[in-house]
Amino acid sequence: MAQEDTTYFTTAQAASMLGVHPNTVRRWARHNLLDGQRLGAHGIWHFTQEALQQIRSHKWSSSQTAEILTSPHRKDRALSPRQSSTSLIHGGGEMTILVRSFDWSQTSLGPIEWWPPSLRTGINIMLNSATPMFIWWGREALNFFNDASIPIIGQAKHAQWLGRPAKERWQEIWHIISPLFESVMETGKSATSNDLLIPLAARTLSLKEVYFTFSYGPLYDDSGRIGGAICVCTETTARVLSERRFQIQRHAGSYESYVGSVEESVEAERRRLHGLFMQAPAAVAILNGPKYHIELANPTVLKILNKSKEDVRNKPLFEVLPEIREQGIDKLLAGVMATGIPYVGRELNVPLNRRGDGQLEDTYFTFVYTPLRNTENMIEGVMVFAYEVTEQVIARQKVEESEERFRTLADHMSQFAWMADETGWIFWYNQRWYDYTGTSLAEMEGWGWQKVHHPDHVQRVVEKISHCFQVGESWEDTFPLRGKDGTYRWFLSRAIPIRNEQGRIIRWFGTNTDVTEQKQLEQQKDEFIGIASHELKTPVTSLKAYTQLLERRFRRAGDEQAATLLARMDIQLNKLTSLIGDLLDVTKIESGKLQFHFSLFDYNELIQEIVEEIQRTTSRHTIVQKLESSPTLTADRERIGQVLINLLTNAIKYSPQAETIVIKTLHKGDQLITSVQDFGIGIPLEKQIHIFERFYRVEGDKQVTYPGLGLGLYISAEFIRRHEGSIWLESEEGQGTTFSFSLPLSLSQCC
């Protein structure tokens, strides 16, 4: 363990300092790429300043990385020295060797060992493919490519292209391919184009006319988000030019026919490009000259603007759309024309008069303005590629507004409220929490809330809530929390899982309700019950003794009527003694003073004794025993007997019209399960979750018929819990109830 004065940072703090997602930090820690300590009752990752600085510096060599990964102080799931770039990147080609030897620690990706498995899988597929393929990863579109792609890039340049941003290396054609890349990144949908003219300067010192058929597809990261795109390329230049030459030669008979063929070929190519633009799913427009005359507008543009061809053809842009001049569009276009530098806009708000009534409608676009040059390399216009993202932006805004309204409401509610991700990592508290605890989100996020829990309760709370997070069950507990003044107050806390349409938990929502006054009243009530029970026990015991003495004297004197009345009185005193015993058990349970005396005994023998005793109290019901082979059990015989008595007497009480009660046992693994089944009135579903609560009695028309304090099942549940077992029920209203409890066959005597 580190020294006491060591400063630790939580996962969220580390993620903020490193500029990555918390899941990335957790993955680094799990794979021992980031030195961390598991601290606290829940074993949450914490990190030192030195460990974070080591990641942030990105100065590791391959040997240092291997040393870090195999350092002796990394105790859990350390990577072997062989699990390096050689084992993670497969193949033997030139690009495979370059990828392995490249110093990736100098990039945003970091060492190969840090890469998402999905990226490594895609790169391995690409490197071992005979087809030219590229991968662009992340928003900066880091370059990856295989051996088959080297001729496209150029033999002398490919080594300098690896790991560099695509925009930097594909600068001369970025305006053509970036909208398609952005489309894949935004929508996750594949994009394909056949025989696209791509003017490349990569292979020669001047631009060259080349054609490609290519297909872009999305690559996903570990969190399911789109992390990059993979491109499969086929160069079709030879075929396209061959077809063109064939057409030229076919019609060549004279110089004039040759020139005519060339012109026709150029015109055909122009028409083909025009056709591609007109079929493109994006909005494509060509603006020509200083007044930005609309030379071309594809159907997507017309649909977005709600215009016809005649409305826009060869007309100045700001004459067609006067409303956008004052929105800064003129300055953006002028900048592209003046500098020749493309402009990329993301989710820009462009109010449009689409209905033609003068009312502007908010619309949002992601777009690229690219300069158009003539044969003398002079800029003569701007090409526009645009995607309308109005629906996505408005939907996100509505979600954000909804979240803001929720937070405002939550901040003003009387309860504490909090939210956690699907793993239980708390990322938000309402203002009431901060007002009471005097803490900040940096202190409390994740599992930091343990700091304000009472040390006598925190381990129990962590274990219980961790179990609920793991199995997806609602959570409820009561415990004290420390306020900013240092005093503790009691809170009833609940958390429920929030699920998506597929039923998967996406977050948790929890509340804490101050129940200090109720807790104090319960404590006062418990103290009163404890005192009253003790004070009642002695006179009731004496009264019972006198009653039994008088009964015997009257019987000897031959006064059977008086003796019978005294016997009935003794029965009622037995009931009163039982109630007092229950009250005493409750006070002992609440004060933690309930004692257990464990011994080894024959369980079936105990059941038979209890059944014989209870059978004498009823003439209407027959208790049927269905017992498996008799086990020898280590438990408190008297307490388990109390549980059996309580379940059997309840079964008789709540099935007045039935004639049979069934008790049976079942061995299941290392557990012994006992069930008591009646065929009575049953318990409504909404009441069942409260049935084991203290003083709880089912309310209804028949309540007066079945008197009691509502303590028997509460006490029984506590007895079984202290024996490391479980108790539950199955019931249907009008069909009867089955109470079951399990006991471990091998039980330690430490309860």
XYZ file of C-alpha atoms in Angstrom:
751
model
C 0.000 0.000 0.000
C 1.099 3.595 -0.630
C 2.116 5.952 2.145
C -0.534 7.933 3.982
C 0.442 11.238 2.313
C 0.082 9.881 -1.234
C -2.466 11.819 -3.294
C -4.871 9.601 -5.251
C -7.094 10.487 -8.190
C -10.375 8.738 -9.029
C -11.036 7.213 -12.434
C -13.105 10.219 -13.496
C -10.430 12.667 -12.330
C -7.770 10.671 -14.182
C -9.911 10.643 -17.340
C -10.348 14.416 -17.137
C -6.601 14.983 -16.663
C -5.709 12.682 -19.569
C -8.503 13.885 -21.867
C -10.043 10.433 -22.390
C -13.277 8.633 -21.449
C -13.402 7.015 -17.961
C -13.971 3.613 -19.635
C -10.602 4.029 -21.367
C -8.887 4.666 -18.019
C -10.575 1.581 -16.530
C -9.449 -0.509 -19.507
C -5.849 0.738 -19.110
C -5.958 -0.128 -15.426
C -7.458 -3.583 -16.001
C -4.762 -4.383 -18.558
C -2.028 -2.933 -16.327
C -1.158 -0.160 -18.763
C -1.850 2.426 -16.073
C -0.524 1.851 -12.569
C -3.446 1.916 -10.141
C -4.559 0.835 -6.681
C -7.911 -0.695 -5.778
C -8.967 1.236 -2.661
C -12.074 1.301 -0.506
C -14.562 -1.393 0.436
C -15.626 -1.774 -3.207
C -12.096 -1.918 -4.603
C -12.396 1.154 -6.843
C -9.445 2.155 -9.024
C -7.353 5.115 -7.820
C -4.207 6.514 -9.428
C -1.168 8.541 -8.388
C 0.119 11.709 -10.041
C 3.236 9.837 -11.205
C 1.186 7.171 -13.008
C -0.901 9.784 -14.815
C 2.185 11.784 -15.793
C 3.699 8.638 -17.290
C 0.661 8.209 -19.561
C 0.421 11.915 -20.375
C 4.058 12.228 -21.461
C 3.754 9.517 -24.185
C 7.553 9.118 -24.114
C 7.800 5.329 -23.862
C 10.017 3.314 -26.127
C 9.079 -0.264 -27.065
C 11.418 -1.694 -24.433
C 10.072 0.664 -21.764
C 6.524 -0.273 -22.673
C 7.338 -3.969 -22.318
C 8.992 -3.230 -18.970
C 5.937 -1.326 -17.749
C 3.584 -4.102 -18.874
C 5.598 -6.788 -17.050
C 6.584 -4.816 -13.954
C 6.512 -7.086 -10.833
C 4.312 -4.690 -8.853
C 1.397 -5.275 -11.276
C -0.485 -8.013 -9.523
C -3.635 -8.715 -11.510
C -3.819 -9.851 -15.131
C -0.322 -8.625 -16.068
C 0.488 -8.918 -19.776
C 3.289 -11.254 -20.760
C 6.353 -9.875 -22.578
C 5.205 -11.749 -25.683
C 1.885 -9.873 -25.749
C 3.468 -6.991 -27.662
C 2.881 -5.467 -31.071
C 4.293 -8.642 -32.649
C 1.527 -10.794 -31.189
C -1.222 -8.183 -31.611
C -0.492 -7.182 -35.243
C -0.270 -10.192 -37.569
C 1.250 -10.718 -41.003
C 4.630 -10.301 -42.665
C 4.175 -7.539 -45.230
C 5.998 -4.210 -45.412
C 3.131 -2.265 -43.816
C 2.793 -4.854 -41.024
C 6.444 -4.239 -40.119
C 5.953 -0.464 -40.295
C 2.842 -0.591 -38.080
C 4.690 -2.666 -35.463
C 7.775 -0.445 -35.439
C 5.939 2.893 -35.596
C 6.142 4.955 -32.374
C 2.395 5.129 -31.704
C 2.982 6.603 -28.237
C 3.481 9.946 -30.009
C -0.110 9.835 -31.357
C -3.490 10.156 -29.702
C -3.936 6.365 -29.959
C -0.999 5.522 -27.721
C 0.852 2.148 -27.805
C -0.715 -0.708 -29.770
C -1.544 -2.479 -26.480
C -3.967 0.359 -25.680
C -5.902 0.183 -28.944
C -9.515 -1.026 -28.881
C -9.694 -4.718 -29.910
C -12.090 -3.755 -32.708
C -9.448 -1.444 -34.247
C -6.730 -4.097 -34.005
C -9.062 -6.631 -35.652
C -9.829 -4.253 -38.531
C -6.136 -3.450 -39.041
C -5.189 -7.153 -39.082
C -7.866 -7.835 -41.712
C -6.619 -4.886 -43.780
C -2.907 -5.775 -43.533
C -3.518 -9.338 -44.680
C -5.742 -8.385 -47.614
C -4.535 -8.344 -51.250
C -7.060 -5.589 -52.044
C -6.067 -1.937 -51.456
C -7.614 -0.894 -48.160
C -7.375 2.148 -45.881
C -8.518 2.737 -42.288
C -9.060 6.254 -40.962
C -9.470 6.253 -37.176
C -10.951 8.948 -34.978
C -12.077 12.468 -35.817
C -8.538 13.339 -36.921
C -8.702 10.318 -39.300
C -5.297 8.754 -38.572
C -3.999 6.915 -41.679
C -3.617 3.109 -41.870
C -3.164 1.214 -45.148
C -1.865 -2.106 -46.469
C 0.814 -3.177 -48.950
C -1.698 -3.234 -51.800
C -2.333 0.499 -51.234
C 1.330 1.578 -51.595
C 1.095 2.031 -55.413
C -1.820 4.425 -54.885
C 0.119 6.533 -52.389
C 3.512 6.279 -54.041
C 6.510 4.130 -53.162
C 8.620 7.071 -52.006
C 6.014 8.574 -49.717
C 4.069 5.811 -48.029
C 6.318 5.529 -44.947
C 5.648 9.199 -44.131
C 1.869 8.726 -44.475
C 1.393 6.080 -41.785
C -0.207 7.412 -38.606
C -0.692 10.920 -40.021
C -4.086 12.688 -40.274
C -5.843 11.954 -43.558
C -6.675 15.616 -44.118
C -2.967 16.441 -44.066
C -1.882 13.663 -46.463
C -4.887 13.694 -48.819
C -5.051 17.472 -48.957
C -5.577 17.807 -52.727
C -8.669 15.555 -52.716
C -9.912 15.983 -49.123
C -12.771 18.176 -50.343
C -14.004 15.214 -52.413
C -13.687 12.404 -49.913
C -14.162 14.111 -46.534
C -17.981 14.545 -46.851
C -18.313 10.807 -47.460
C -16.026 10.009 -44.520
C -18.002 12.413 -42.316
C -21.251 10.804 -43.497
C -20.042 7.372 -42.396
C -18.863 8.780 -39.040
C -22.158 10.590 -38.437
C -24.673 8.030 -39.718
C -22.870 4.688 -39.542
C -24.098 3.902 -43.078
C -21.786 2.635 -45.818
C -20.994 4.794 -48.868
C -20.012 3.457 -52.310
C -18.946 5.179 -55.528
C -17.976 3.689 -58.903
C -15.318 5.060 -61.272
C -14.975 8.318 -59.341
C -12.487 10.819 -60.786
C -9.815 11.451 -58.112
C -7.030 13.898 -59.122
C -4.017 12.622 -57.154
C -0.673 14.361 -56.717
C 0.640 11.659 -54.401
C 2.423 9.541 -56.993
C 3.884 12.350 -59.114
C 4.788 15.979 -58.685
C 1.689 17.090 -60.584
C -1.951 16.171 -60.397
C -2.859 13.003 -62.265
C -6.231 11.877 -63.592
C -7.118 8.607 -61.873
C -10.379 6.756 -61.281
C -11.455 4.551 -58.389
C -14.356 2.424 -57.291
C -14.436 2.439 -53.496
C -16.613 1.576 -50.538
C -16.541 3.128 -47.071
C -17.879 1.299 -44.017
C -17.972 2.148 -40.277
C -15.650 0.697 -37.607
C -16.902 0.673 -34.014
C -14.960 1.141 -30.785
C -15.395 -0.873 -27.563
C -18.294 1.301 -26.359
C -20.302 0.685 -29.555
C -19.679 4.158 -30.967
C -18.348 4.755 -34.481
C -14.588 5.068 -34.076
C -13.472 5.281 -37.695
C -14.016 4.109 -41.265
C -12.539 1.386 -43.455
C -12.221 1.966 -47.192
C -11.828 -0.745 -49.845
C -10.400 0.668 -53.110
C -10.172 -0.605 -56.650
C -8.382 1.601 -59.164
C -10.266 1.604 -62.477
C -8.123 4.195 -64.285
C -6.813 1.722 -66.882
C -10.274 0.491 -67.775
C -11.807 3.973 -67.917
C -9.011 5.375 -70.090
C -8.992 2.262 -72.259
C -12.681 2.648 -72.890
C -12.136 6.309 -73.687
C -9.276 5.548 -76.111
C -11.381 2.874 -77.739
C -14.130 5.355 -78.301
C -11.682 7.919 -79.646
C -9.998 5.429 -81.968
C -13.281 4.070 -83.125
C -14.321 7.427 -84.450
C -10.876 8.620 -85.542
C -10.712 9.059 -89.317
C -9.340 12.496 -89.517
C -7.946 15.198 -87.297
C -11.375 16.751 -87.038
C -13.012 13.479 -86.070
C -10.260 12.891 -83.515
C -10.837 16.300 -81.967
C -14.551 15.693 -82.051
C -14.100 12.356 -80.317
C -12.000 13.942 -77.611
C -14.576 16.636 -77.103
C -17.313 14.050 -76.983
C -15.286 12.029 -74.498
C -14.780 15.070 -72.299
C -18.454 15.930 -72.597
C -19.380 12.353 -71.726
C -17.155 12.523 -68.671
C -18.717 15.822 -67.706
C -22.178 14.300 -68.043
C -21.106 11.319 -65.973
C -19.822 13.546 -63.182
C -22.980 15.609 -63.455
C -24.997 12.399 -63.091
C -23.030 11.406 -59.989
C -23.665 14.791 -58.402
C -27.347 14.622 -59.270
C -27.681 11.170 -57.689
C -25.668 11.966 -54.564
C -27.564 11.634 -51.243
C -25.846 14.809 -50.030
C -26.758 18.280 -51.191
C -24.304 19.253 -53.949
C -24.166 22.709 -55.526
C -21.689 24.613 -57.700
C -21.540 28.382 -57.195
C -19.759 30.262 -59.966
C -18.244 33.717 -60.057
C -18.103 36.563 -57.545
C -21.891 36.655 -57.220
C -22.057 32.891 -56.674
C -24.383 32.060 -59.564
C -25.926 28.639 -58.996
C -24.499 26.655 -61.899
C -25.624 23.291 -60.509
C -27.998 22.254 -57.744
C -28.847 18.583 -57.369
C -32.331 17.344 -56.348
C -31.319 17.168 -52.686
C -30.589 20.909 -52.727
C -33.954 21.658 -54.354
C -35.761 19.503 -51.803
C -34.015 21.188 -48.863
C -34.773 24.687 -50.181
C -38.266 23.782 -51.420
C -37.363 25.281 -54.816
C -37.673 24.249 -58.471
C -34.876 24.156 -61.062
C -36.218 27.354 -62.605
C -36.110 29.065 -59.202
C -32.352 28.596 -58.838
C -30.722 27.908 -62.227
C -27.917 30.412 -62.987
C -29.257 32.864 -60.430
C -27.098 34.541 -57.763
C -27.188 32.690 -54.467
C -28.225 35.687 -52.366
C -30.991 36.542 -54.800
C -32.450 33.055 -54.372
C -31.810 33.028 -50.610
C -31.598 36.657 -49.440
C -32.176 35.607 -45.826
C -28.777 33.886 -45.512
C -26.623 36.905 -46.465
C -26.887 38.448 -42.989
C -26.090 35.114 -41.340
C -22.413 35.240 -42.300
C -22.605 32.848 -45.256
C -21.266 35.569 -47.576
C -18.148 35.947 -45.416
C -17.538 32.182 -45.377
C -17.791 31.944 -49.175
C -15.598 35.015 -49.663
C -12.963 33.467 -47.407
C -12.853 30.282 -49.494
C -12.639 32.266 -52.735
C -9.863 34.488 -51.373
C -7.675 31.891 -49.670
C -8.429 28.671 -51.544
C -8.756 26.915 -48.164
C -11.847 24.665 -47.793
C -14.228 25.473 -44.961
C -15.975 22.783 -42.900
C -19.036 23.712 -40.885
C -20.696 21.487 -38.302
C -24.339 21.795 -37.300
C -24.499 25.444 -38.388
C -27.860 27.097 -37.770
C -29.137 28.541 -41.083
C -32.677 29.987 -40.771
C -34.465 29.546 -44.143
C -37.690 30.883 -45.640
C -38.666 27.460 -46.994
C -42.427 28.061 -46.950
C -42.097 31.300 -48.885
C -44.211 33.239 -46.379
C -41.378 35.301 -44.929
C -41.243 33.215 -41.747
C -37.757 31.864 -41.112
C -37.430 28.231 -40.080
C -34.441 27.026 -38.064
C -32.402 24.494 -40.040
C -28.999 22.983 -39.285
C -26.321 21.781 -41.708
C -22.975 20.053 -41.680
C -21.201 21.141 -44.872
C -17.966 21.674 -46.807
C -17.146 24.663 -49.040
C -14.407 23.718 -51.548
C -12.759 26.128 -54.031
C -13.174 25.351 -57.755
C -10.228 26.159 -60.059
C -10.076 26.609 -63.820
C -7.405 25.337 -66.219
C -5.118 28.240 -65.207
C -5.471 27.159 -61.545
C -7.456 30.313 -60.754
C -10.345 30.058 -58.288
C -13.571 30.704 -60.138
C -16.217 29.280 -57.823
C -17.145 27.141 -54.824
C -18.462 23.591 -54.647
C -20.833 22.867 -51.748
C -21.354 19.451 -50.114
C -23.967 19.588 -47.344
C -26.081 17.330 -45.113
C -29.128 18.616 -43.302
C -28.978 17.552 -39.651
C -31.950 19.563 -38.375
C -33.827 16.565 -36.964
C -30.778 15.247 -35.127
C -29.901 18.654 -33.656
C -33.464 19.432 -32.557
C -33.817 15.954 -31.050
C -30.600 16.457 -29.091
C -31.710 19.921 -28.000
C -34.997 18.498 -26.741
C -33.135 15.861 -24.776
C -30.856 18.527 -23.326
C -33.846 20.742 -22.457
C -35.602 17.768 -20.878
C -32.499 16.964 -18.863
C -32.235 20.597 -17.777
C -35.880 20.635 -16.631
C -35.303 17.368 -14.807
C -32.211 18.717 -13.070
C -34.029 21.901 -12.062
C -36.900 19.865 -10.626
C -34.515 17.435 -8.935
C -32.474 20.256 -7.393
C -35.592 21.614 -5.672
C -37.111 18.368 -4.431
C -36.925 17.608 -0.710
C -35.094 14.302 -1.227
C -31.523 13.717 -2.268
C -31.387 12.348 -5.818
C -28.590 10.787 -7.863
C -27.938 8.951 -11.115
C -25.393 6.262 -12.001
C -24.349 4.553 -15.211
C -25.156 0.917 -15.935
C -22.247 -0.253 -13.720
C -23.302 1.786 -10.691
C -20.794 4.611 -11.238
C -22.596 7.720 -9.889
C -22.143 10.725 -12.187
C -24.782 13.167 -10.879
C -26.315 14.357 -7.579
C -28.968 17.004 -7.085
C -28.238 20.215 -5.195
C -29.859 18.918 -1.988
C -27.088 16.326 -1.665
C -24.345 18.947 -1.916
C -26.171 21.298 0.474
C -26.347 18.560 3.116
C -22.930 16.896 2.691
C -20.921 19.997 1.805
C -19.103 18.035 -0.897
C -18.474 18.387 -4.635
C -19.016 16.057 -7.597
C -15.242 15.486 -7.869
C -15.309 14.043 -4.332
C -18.538 12.075 -4.632
C -18.666 10.688 -8.170
C -18.240 6.982 -8.724
C -18.051 5.346 -5.303
C -16.884 8.468 -3.485
C -20.168 8.561 -1.534
C -18.635 6.058 0.901
C -16.810 9.006 2.524
C -20.043 10.335 4.081
C -21.373 6.962 5.263
C -21.115 5.826 8.850
C -18.149 3.427 9.156
C -20.315 0.883 11.015
C -22.660 0.576 8.015
C -20.614 1.309 4.886
C -19.367 -2.244 4.209
C -22.878 -3.702 4.487
C -24.286 -0.982 2.215
C -21.560 -1.454 -0.423
C -22.042 -5.231 -0.508
C -25.820 -4.972 -0.851
C -25.905 -2.236 -3.494
C -23.091 -3.900 -5.467
C -25.127 -7.085 -5.627
C -28.183 -5.177 -6.883
C -26.104 -3.393 -9.534
C -24.722 -6.731 -10.734
C -28.055 -8.599 -10.971
C -30.195 -5.603 -12.015
C -32.531 -5.629 -9.002
C -34.045 -2.581 -7.306
C -32.212 -1.577 -4.131
C -33.481 -0.340 -0.765
C -31.626 0.236 2.493
C -31.568 2.462 5.576
C -28.359 3.952 6.986
C -26.908 7.168 8.490
C -25.155 9.845 6.378
C -22.803 12.516 7.695
C -23.737 16.151 7.117
C -21.305 19.003 6.579
C -21.623 19.846 10.301
C -20.294 16.369 11.214
C -23.572 14.978 12.578
C -25.287 11.878 11.187
C -28.916 11.569 10.121
C -30.781 8.442 9.007
C -31.920 8.049 5.401
C -34.135 5.574 3.577
C -32.450 5.043 0.202
C -33.820 3.444 -2.945
C -32.501 2.913 -6.479
C -34.251 1.548 -9.559
C -32.746 0.486 -12.905
C -33.665 2.463 -16.045
C -33.811 0.182 -19.101
C -33.853 0.832 -22.841
C -36.278 -0.691 -25.351
C -34.223 -3.893 -25.459
C -34.446 -4.275 -21.675
C -30.777 -3.455 -21.085
C -29.970 -1.273 -18.069
C -28.624 2.079 -19.242
C -28.552 3.926 -15.904
C -29.774 3.891 -12.289
C -31.875 6.527 -10.506
C -31.754 6.760 -6.729
C -33.167 8.839 -3.875
C -32.350 9.349 -0.187
C -35.196 10.345 2.169
C -34.481 11.704 5.644
C -36.162 9.360 8.158
C -34.322 10.498 11.283
C -37.524 11.460 13.138
C -39.206 8.166 12.208
C -36.092 6.311 13.306
C -36.137 8.091 16.653
C -39.820 7.275 17.129
C -39.120 3.619 16.297
C -36.289 3.590 18.803
C -38.557 5.062 21.487
C -41.235 2.513 20.609
C -38.685 -0.313 20.792
C -37.510 0.897 24.191
C -41.103 1.056 25.414
C -41.897 -2.409 24.048
C -38.739 -3.809 25.629
C -39.558 -2.322 29.037
C -43.251 -3.292 28.841
C -42.415 -6.850 27.777
C -40.010 -7.362 30.654
C -42.456 -5.857 33.133
C -45.295 -8.054 31.826
C -43.307 -11.266 31.774
C -43.049 -11.703 35.551
C -46.736 -11.115 36.480
C -47.947 -13.227 33.540
C -45.664 -16.074 34.616
C -46.988 -15.821 38.160
C -50.596 -15.626 36.920
C -50.057 -18.752 34.815
C -48.647 -20.647 37.784
C -51.598 -19.686 40.013
C -54.056 -20.643 37.252
C -52.544 -24.108 36.863
C -52.513 -24.565 40.655
C -56.197 -23.599 40.955
C -57.119 -25.885 38.025
C -55.568 -28.898 39.771
C -57.336 -28.091 43.092
C -60.734 -27.696 41.454
C -60.309 -30.980 39.614
C -59.421 -32.778 42.862
C -62.469 -31.165 44.444
C -64.634 -32.444 41.581
C -65.554 -28.994 40.235
C -65.016 -29.824 36.555
C -66.760 -26.678 35.287
C -64.407 -24.363 37.204
C -61.397 -26.504 36.195
C -62.413 -26.286 32.513
C -62.718 -22.513 32.718
C -59.281 -22.288 34.309
C -57.845 -24.532 31.551
C -59.224 -22.136 28.937
C -57.723 -19.271 30.889
C -54.363 -21.088 30.795
C -54.620 -21.384 26.989
C -55.113 -17.611 26.701
C -52.178 -17.042 29.039
C -50.081 -19.216 26.720
C -51.039 -16.952 23.817
C -50.150 -13.888 25.892
C -46.817 -15.470 26.843
C -46.123 -16.136 23.153
C -46.875 -12.509 22.232
C -44.603 -11.259 25.008
C -41.904 -13.628 23.770
C -42.250 -12.213 20.243
C -41.943 -8.659 21.559
C -38.829 -9.604 23.530
C -37.326 -11.247 20.439
C -37.971 -8.087 18.398
C -36.220 -5.869 20.950
C -33.270 -8.280 21.032
C -33.083 -8.340 17.225
C -33.144 -4.541 16.985
C -30.543 -4.118 19.720
C -28.315 -6.873 18.341
C -28.567 -8.894 21.557
C -30.375 -11.931 20.171
C -28.388 -15.036 21.156
C -28.194 -18.304 19.214
C -27.174 -21.705 20.557
C -26.021 -24.037 17.789
C -26.097 -27.799 18.080
C -26.175 -30.886 15.846
C -29.654 -32.457 15.563
C -31.899 -34.583 13.354
C -33.991 -32.144 11.291
C -36.813 -34.550 10.376
C -37.186 -35.450 14.033
C -37.669 -31.736 14.862
C -40.314 -31.386 12.122
C -42.218 -34.426 13.383
C -42.227 -33.065 16.952
C -43.539 -29.667 15.786
C -46.187 -31.233 13.521
C -47.409 -33.478 16.365
C -47.659 -30.460 18.685
C -49.515 -28.267 16.142
C -51.817 -31.115 15.016
C -53.261 -31.280 18.539
C -54.434 -27.656 18.202
C -56.657 -28.290 15.155
C -59.281 -30.907 14.430
C -60.218 -29.604 10.983
C -56.805 -29.655 9.294
C -54.527 -32.583 8.521
C -50.821 -31.764 8.311
C -49.249 -33.924 5.584
C -45.487 -34.542 5.775
C -43.447 -35.068 2.572
C -39.932 -35.283 3.912
C -36.780 -36.413 2.119
C -34.102 -38.438 3.920
C -33.371 -37.046 7.354
C -30.373 -34.678 7.364
C -28.237 -33.838 10.364
C -28.288 -30.077 10.716
C -26.129 -27.630 12.649
C -28.389 -24.799 13.813
C -30.237 -23.347 16.790
C -32.866 -26.065 17.254
C -35.219 -23.907 19.322
C -35.145 -20.945 16.884
C -35.723 -23.140 13.804
C -38.569 -24.778 15.735
C -40.083 -21.319 16.262
C -39.978 -20.720 12.495
C -41.743 -24.031 11.800
C -44.387 -23.316 14.457
C -45.028 -19.852 13.072
C -45.418 -21.048 9.459
C -47.687 -23.971 10.398
C -49.936 -21.912 12.701
C -50.234 -19.219 10.003
C -51.152 -21.858 7.426
C -53.942 -23.109 9.693
C -55.102 -19.592 10.576
C -55.331 -18.363 6.973
C -56.965 -21.459 5.436
C -60.129 -21.866 7.571
C -62.056 -23.665 4.834
C -59.259 -26.010 3.750
C -58.559 -29.408 5.239
C -54.917 -30.025 4.356
C -51.581 -28.393 5.181
C -48.455 -29.750 3.458
C -44.923 -29.530 4.840
C -42.096 -30.898 2.715
C -38.315 -30.810 2.451
C -36.001 -30.844 -0.556
C -32.231 -31.152 -0.924
C -30.860 -28.737 -3.538
C -27.091 -28.632 -3.771
C -25.735 -27.689 -0.356
C -29.109 -26.205 0.667
C -32.014 -27.788 2.529
C -35.335 -26.226 1.489
C -38.428 -26.478 3.675
C -41.887 -25.470 2.389
C -45.244 -25.067 4.166
C -48.223 -24.944 1.799
C -51.795 -23.988 2.623
C -54.886 -23.793 0.415
C -56.445 -20.710 1.942
C -57.187 -17.092 1.129
C -53.780 -16.221 -0.380
C -51.970 -12.867 -0.307
C -52.500 -10.077 -2.881
C -49.449 -9.510 -5.074
C -48.987 -5.876 -4.030
C -48.878 -6.917 -0.343
C -46.297 -9.678 -0.736
C -43.223 -7.419 -0.779
C -44.120 -6.149 2.732
C -44.991 -9.478 4.315
C -41.689 -9.871 6.213
C -41.698 -6.323 7.596
C -42.030 -5.668 11.300
C -45.619 -5.125 12.548
C -46.960 -5.571 9.010
C -50.385 -7.158 8.686
C -52.332 -7.534 5.441
C -55.191 -5.041 5.416
C -58.546 -6.218 4.067
C -62.109 -7.250 4.754
C -60.982 -10.300 6.736
C -58.453 -8.503 8.930
C -60.534 -8.799 12.121
C -60.885 -12.527 11.564
C -57.138 -13.079 11.866
C -55.736 -11.112 14.811
C -52.019 -10.727 15.553
C -49.193 -8.237 15.948
C -47.541 -8.905 12.595
C -44.261 -10.015 14.166
C -44.088 -13.741 13.438
C -42.846 -13.579 9.852
C -40.464 -10.711 10.659
C -38.896 -12.733 13.465
C -38.801 -15.877 11.332
C -37.036 -14.007 8.516
C -34.423 -12.680 10.961
C -33.828 -16.165 12.390
C -33.301 -17.609 8.896
C -31.060 -14.717 7.843
C -28.873 -15.228 10.910
C -28.549 -18.868 9.836
C -27.205 -17.693 6.439
C -30.406 -18.842 4.727
C -33.225 -17.263 2.702
C -37.002 -17.107 3.113
C -39.622 -16.378 0.438
C -43.257 -16.991 -0.495
C -45.408 -17.862 -3.494
C -49.064 -16.935 -3.319
C -52.129 -16.353 -5.454
C -55.173 -14.670 -4.019
C -57.888 -17.238 -3.363
C -55.575 -20.195 -4.149
C -53.369 -20.394 -1.073
C -49.790 -19.606 -0.064
C -46.497 -21.486 0.139
C -43.783 -20.196 2.473
C -40.298 -21.635 1.913
C -36.940 -21.176 3.579
C -33.480 -22.553 2.864
C -30.729 -23.522 5.292
C -27.139 -24.402 4.384
C -26.252 -27.996 5.255
C -22.758 -26.906 6.283
C -23.218 -23.872 8.524
C -20.533 -22.199 10.600
C -21.494 -21.404 14.191
C -20.438 -17.757 13.992
C -23.874 -16.217 13.627
